[in-house]
Amino acid sequence: MSEGVEWALHCCLNLTWVESGEAMTAVQLAAFYELPAAYLNKQLQALSRAQILTSTPGPRGGFRLARPPERITLLDVVTAIEGPGEVFRCEQVLRKGPAGREDVDYRKACLISQSMRQAELAWRRELAGQTLADIKARVERQAPGTPDATRTWFARRR
């Protein structure tokens, strides 16, 4: 998984704390974590294409959440950045082994492939079951000053 997933998740979380109707630019979001703005912008554009963020051009433009954090799962963000493909891809290496056969679909028959697919399904279910709002609530319980500190940080850099 690329570092863009981590960046995207943190940016989305920060956007839950900005004032309603306010947008943050890629440069502002990148500066918060000292990230390269051009690369982060690519991640933010991917989130916009996935309708997780909206992008508004112009001097007062930037990015904001496209829907409430309760309706954005962690899987939504991961899929927007990484794509919908499987993390584990069985290349059917057993076919080339000494006992390999051309008439066997090792993606289905291989116990390693089956185990990896089960693990991926569990991972995807877990991510689909957690929303940005869930993470936001946990952060606010553990570090109650985070929302105000985040808003203040962005306000000072306008």
PDB file of C-alpha atoms in Angstrom:
ATOM      1  CA  MET A   1       0.000   0.000   0.000  1.00  0.00           C
ATOM      2  CA  SER A   2       1.374   3.397  -0.913  1.00  0.00           C
ATOM      3  CA  GLU A   3       2.093   6.220   1.495  1.00  0.00           C
ATOM      4  CA  GLY A   4      -0.636   8.116  -0.336  1.00  0.00           C
ATOM      5  CA  VAL A   5      -3.242   6.118   1.593  1.00  0.00           C
ATOM      6  CA  GLU A   6      -1.881   7.355   4.917  1.00  0.00           C
ATOM      7  CA  TRP A   7      -1.710  10.915   3.620  1.00  0.00           C
ATOM      8  CA  ALA A   8      -5.254  10.752   2.240  1.00  0.00           C
ATOM      9  CA  LEU A   9      -6.702   9.368   5.465  1.00  0.00           C
ATOM     10  CA  HIS A  10      -5.041  12.068   7.581  1.00  0.00           C
ATOM     11  CA  CYS A  11      -6.120  14.836   5.203  1.00  0.00           C
ATOM     12  CA  CYS A  12      -9.713  13.591   5.217  1.00  0.00           C
ATOM     13  CA  LEU A  13      -9.646  13.482   9.005  1.00  0.00           C
ATOM     14  CA  ASN A  14      -8.299  17.050   9.158  1.00  0.00           C
ATOM     15  CA  LEU A  15     -11.071  18.165   6.829  1.00  0.00           C
ATOM     16  CA  THR A  16     -13.634  16.932   9.373  1.00  0.00           C
ATOM     17  CA  TRP A  17     -12.411  19.678  11.719  1.00  0.00           C
ATOM     18  CA  VAL A  18     -12.328  22.712   9.413  1.00  0.00           C
ATOM     19  CA  GLU A  19     -15.149  25.200   9.636  1.00  0.00           C
ATOM     20  CA  SER A  20     -18.303  24.236   7.761  1.00  0.00           C
ATOM     21  CA  GLY A  21     -18.170  25.275   4.117  1.00  0.00           C
ATOM     22  CA  GLU A  22     -14.463  26.064   4.263  1.00  0.00           C
ATOM     23  CA  ALA A  23     -12.042  24.502   1.800  1.00  0.00           C
ATOM     24  CA  MET A  24      -8.343  23.732   2.231  1.00  0.00           C
ATOM     25  CA  THR A  25      -5.869  23.836  -0.625  1.00  0.00           C
ATOM     26  CA  ALA A  26      -3.471  21.014  -1.406  1.00  0.00           C
ATOM     27  CA  VAL A  27      -0.640  23.316  -0.340  1.00  0.00           C
ATOM     28  CA  GLN A  28      -2.263  23.931   3.056  1.00  0.00           C
ATOM     29  CA  LEU A  29      -2.982  20.247   3.599  1.00  0.00           C
ATOM     30  CA  ALA A  30       0.534  19.281   2.519  1.00  0.00           C
ATOM     31  CA  ALA A  31       2.149  21.868   4.808  1.00  0.00           C
ATOM     32  CA  PHE A  32       0.364  20.407   7.841  1.00  0.00           C
ATOM     33  CA  TYR A  33       2.511  17.243   7.591  1.00  0.00           C
ATOM     34  CA  GLU A  34       5.394  18.669   5.512  1.00  0.00           C
ATOM     35  CA  LEU A  35       4.398  16.583   2.483  1.00  0.00           C
ATOM     36  CA  PRO A  36       5.162  17.328  -1.173  1.00  0.00           C
ATOM     37  CA  ALA A  37       2.155  19.340  -2.337  1.00  0.00           C
ATOM     38  CA  ALA A  38       2.263  18.155  -5.961  1.00  0.00           C
ATOM     39  CA  TYR A  39       2.180  14.496  -4.963  1.00  0.00           C
ATOM     40  CA  LEU A  40      -0.482  15.061  -2.295  1.00  0.00           C
ATOM     41  CA  ASN A  41      -2.576  16.911  -4.878  1.00  0.00           C
ATOM     42  CA  LYS A  42      -2.662  13.721  -6.976  1.00  0.00           C
ATOM     43  CA  GLN A  43      -4.071  11.854  -3.978  1.00  0.00           C
ATOM     44  CA  LEU A  44      -6.621  14.595  -3.336  1.00  0.00           C
ATOM     45  CA  GLN A  45      -7.688  14.506  -6.997  1.00  0.00           C
ATOM     46  CA  ALA A  46      -8.181  10.726  -6.701  1.00  0.00           C
ATOM     47  CA  LEU A  47     -10.377  11.347  -3.655  1.00  0.00           C
ATOM     48  CA  SER A  48     -12.349  13.896  -5.678  1.00  0.00           C
ATOM     49  CA  ARG A  49     -12.868  11.437  -8.537  1.00  0.00           C
ATOM     50  CA  ALA A  50     -14.159   8.936  -5.967  1.00  0.00           C
ATOM     51  CA  GLN A  51     -16.569  11.603  -4.646  1.00  0.00           C
ATOM     52  CA  ILE A  52     -14.987  11.577  -1.197  1.00  0.00           C
ATOM     53  CA  LEU A  53     -13.828  15.177  -1.606  1.00  0.00           C
ATOM     54  CA  THR A  54     -15.078  18.062  -3.678  1.00  0.00           C
ATOM     55  CA  SER A  55     -12.661  20.405  -5.351  1.00  0.00           C
ATOM     56  CA  THR A  56     -13.455  24.065  -5.884  1.00  0.00           C
ATOM     57  CA  PRO A  57     -11.175  26.205  -8.101  1.00  0.00           C
ATOM     58  CA  GLY A  58     -10.337  29.824  -7.461  1.00  0.00           C
ATOM     59  CA  PRO A  59      -8.815  31.974  -4.741  1.00  0.00           C
ATOM     60  CA  ARG A  60     -11.255  30.720  -2.070  1.00  0.00           C
ATOM     61  CA  GLY A  61     -11.175  27.214  -3.485  1.00  0.00           C
ATOM     62  CA  GLY A  62      -9.674  23.988  -2.301  1.00  0.00           C
ATOM     63  CA  PHE A  63     -10.871  20.659  -1.007  1.00  0.00           C
ATOM     64  CA  ARG A  64     -13.635  19.726   1.400  1.00  0.00           C
ATOM     65  CA  LEU A  65     -15.443  16.519   2.248  1.00  0.00           C
ATOM     66  CA  ALA A  66     -18.080  15.641  -0.330  1.00  0.00           C
ATOM     67  CA  ARG A  67     -20.264  13.821   2.166  1.00  0.00           C
ATOM     68  CA  PRO A  68     -20.578  13.478   5.930  1.00  0.00           C
ATOM     69  CA  PRO A  69     -17.742  11.565   7.646  1.00  0.00           C
ATOM     70  CA  GLU A  70     -20.296   8.950   8.745  1.00  0.00           C
ATOM     71  CA  ARG A  71     -20.651   8.027   5.074  1.00  0.00           C
ATOM     72  CA  ILE A  72     -16.945   7.733   4.254  1.00  0.00           C
ATOM     73  CA  THR A  73     -15.369   4.404   5.135  1.00  0.00           C
ATOM     74  CA  LEU A  74     -11.676   3.717   5.414  1.00  0.00           C
ATOM     75  CA  LEU A  75     -12.137   1.268   2.543  1.00  0.00           C
ATOM     76  CA  ASP A  76     -13.556   4.095   0.401  1.00  0.00           C
ATOM     77  CA  VAL A  77     -10.330   6.052   0.882  1.00  0.00           C
ATOM     78  CA  VAL A  78      -8.044   3.047   0.343  1.00  0.00           C
ATOM     79  CA  THR A  79      -9.901   2.102  -2.843  1.00  0.00           C
ATOM     80  CA  ALA A  80      -9.790   5.683  -4.135  1.00  0.00           C
ATOM     81  CA  ILE A  81      -6.007   5.775  -3.766  1.00  0.00           C
ATOM     82  CA  GLU A  82      -5.004   2.181  -4.508  1.00  0.00           C
ATOM     83  CA  GLY A  83      -7.780   1.133  -6.863  1.00  0.00           C
ATOM     84  CA  PRO A  84     -10.243  -1.716  -6.469  1.00  0.00           C
ATOM     85  CA  GLY A  85      -7.817  -4.516  -7.355  1.00  0.00           C
ATOM     86  CA  GLU A  86      -6.835  -7.310  -5.038  1.00  0.00           C
ATOM     87  CA  VAL A  87      -3.818  -6.811  -2.806  1.00  0.00           C
ATOM     88  CA  PHE A  88      -2.666 -10.426  -3.279  1.00  0.00           C
ATOM     89  CA  ARG A  89      -2.508 -11.664  -6.842  1.00  0.00           C
ATOM     90  CA  CYS A  90      -2.064 -15.383  -7.297  1.00  0.00           C
ATOM     91  CA  GLU A  91       0.179 -15.876 -10.310  1.00  0.00           C
ATOM     92  CA  GLN A  92      -0.345 -19.643 -10.171  1.00  0.00           C
ATOM     93  CA  VAL A  93       3.310 -20.385  -9.501  1.00  0.00           C
ATOM     94  CA  LEU A  94       2.358 -23.985  -8.614  1.00  0.00           C
ATOM     95  CA  ARG A  95       1.641 -24.578 -12.292  1.00  0.00           C
ATOM     96  CA  LYS A  96       5.359 -24.193 -13.013  1.00  0.00           C
ATOM     97  CA  GLY A  97       6.441 -26.490 -10.138  1.00  0.00           C
ATOM     98  CA  PRO A  98       7.375 -30.169 -10.532  1.00  0.00           C
ATOM     99  CA  ALA A  99       3.792 -31.331  -9.856  1.00  0.00           C
ATOM    100  CA  GLY A 100       2.137 -28.480 -11.761  1.00  0.00           C
ATOM    101  CA  ARG A 101      -0.679 -29.115 -14.195  1.00  0.00           C
ATOM    102  CA  GLU A 102      -2.074 -26.888 -16.917  1.00  0.00           C
ATOM    103  CA  ASP A 103      -5.671 -28.019 -16.304  1.00  0.00           C
ATOM    104  CA  VAL A 104      -5.783 -26.799 -12.660  1.00  0.00           C
ATOM    105  CA  ASP A 105      -6.849 -23.293 -11.655  1.00  0.00           C
ATOM    106  CA  TYR A 106      -4.410 -22.763  -8.789  1.00  0.00           C
ATOM    107  CA  ARG A 107      -6.087 -19.491  -7.831  1.00  0.00           C
ATOM    108  CA  LYS A 108      -8.874 -21.708  -6.480  1.00  0.00           C
ATOM    109  CA  ALA A 109      -6.967 -24.882  -5.589  1.00  0.00           C
ATOM    110  CA  CYS A 110      -3.901 -23.384  -3.856  1.00  0.00           C
ATOM    111  CA  LEU A 111      -4.216 -23.213  -0.078  1.00  0.00           C
ATOM    112  CA  ILE A 112      -1.919 -20.194   0.075  1.00  0.00           C
ATOM    113  CA  SER A 113      -4.088 -18.358  -2.437  1.00  0.00           C
ATOM    114  CA  GLN A 114      -7.228 -19.291  -0.473  1.00  0.00           C
ATOM    115  CA  SER A 115      -5.679 -18.117   2.797  1.00  0.00           C
ATOM    116  CA  MET A 116      -4.555 -14.821   1.320  1.00  0.00           C
ATOM    117  CA  ARG A 117      -8.003 -14.176  -0.158  1.00  0.00           C
ATOM    118  CA  GLN A 118      -9.645 -14.914   3.212  1.00  0.00           C
ATOM    119  CA  ALA A 119      -7.274 -12.499   4.929  1.00  0.00           C
ATOM    120  CA  GLU A 120      -7.937  -9.823   2.328  1.00  0.00           C
ATOM    121  CA  LEU A 121     -11.700 -10.222   2.705  1.00  0.00           C
ATOM    122  CA  ALA A 122     -11.376  -9.837   6.489  1.00  0.00           C
ATOM    123  CA  TRP A 123      -9.188  -6.761   6.016  1.00  0.00           C
ATOM    124  CA  ARG A 124     -11.659  -5.211   3.568  1.00  0.00           C
ATOM    125  CA  ARG A 125     -14.612  -5.954   5.871  1.00  0.00           C
ATOM    126  CA  GLU A 126     -12.790  -4.284   8.757  1.00  0.00           C
ATOM    127  CA  LEU A 127     -12.006  -1.171   6.696  1.00  0.00           C
ATOM    128  CA  ALA A 128     -15.563  -1.047   5.321  1.00  0.00           C
ATOM    129  CA  GLY A 129     -16.896  -1.198   8.887  1.00  0.00           C
ATOM    130  CA  GLN A 130     -14.984   1.872  10.058  1.00  0.00           C
ATOM    131  CA  THR A 131     -15.907   5.374   9.016  1.00  0.00           C
ATOM    132  CA  LEU A 132     -14.052   8.637   9.147  1.00  0.00           C
ATOM    133  CA  ALA A 133     -16.529   9.648  11.861  1.00  0.00           C
ATOM    134  CA  ASP A 134     -15.471   6.630  13.950  1.00  0.00           C
ATOM    135  CA  ILE A 135     -11.798   7.633  13.720  1.00  0.00           C
ATOM    136  CA  LYS A 136     -12.680  11.273  14.397  1.00  0.00           C
ATOM    137  CA  ALA A 137     -14.572  10.307  17.569  1.00  0.00           C
ATOM    138  CA  ARG A 138     -11.692   8.144  18.816  1.00  0.00           C
ATOM    139  CA  VAL A 139      -9.141  10.902  18.204  1.00  0.00           C
ATOM    140  CA  GLU A 140     -11.353  13.429  19.989  1.00  0.00           C
ATOM    141  CA  ARG A 141     -11.659  11.101  23.008  1.00  0.00           C
ATOM    142  CA  GLN A 142      -7.917  10.465  23.174  1.00  0.00           C
ATOM    143  CA  ALA A 143      -6.765  13.979  22.254  1.00  0.00           C
ATOM    144  CA  PRO A 144      -9.669  16.399  22.836  1.00  0.00           C
ATOM    145  CA  GLY A 145      -7.645  19.451  21.789  1.00  0.00           C
ATOM    146  CA  THR A 146      -6.978  18.140  18.289  1.00  0.00           C
ATOM    147  CA  PRO A 147      -9.989  19.729  16.510  1.00  0.00           C
ATOM    148  CA  ASP A 148      -9.245  23.242  17.851  1.00  0.00           C
ATOM    149  CA  ALA A 149      -5.507  22.873  17.286  1.00  0.00           C
ATOM    150  CA  THR A 150      -6.121  21.782  13.693  1.00  0.00           C
ATOM    151  CA  ARG A 151      -8.513  24.667  12.985  1.00  0.00           C
ATOM    152  CA  THR A 152      -6.082  27.142  14.569  1.00  0.00           C
ATOM    153  CA  TRP A 153      -3.148  25.797  12.558  1.00  0.00           C
ATOM    154  CA  PHE A 154      -5.037  26.206   9.270  1.00  0.00           C
ATOM    155  CA  ALA A 155      -6.407  29.631  10.250  1.00  0.00           C
ATOM    156  CA  ARG A 156      -2.877  30.945  10.841  1.00  0.00           C
ATOM    157  CA  ARG A 157      -1.777  29.886   7.363  1.00  0.00           C
ATOM    158  CA  ARG A 158      -4.487  31.563   5.305  1.00  0.00           C
TER     159      ARG A 158
END
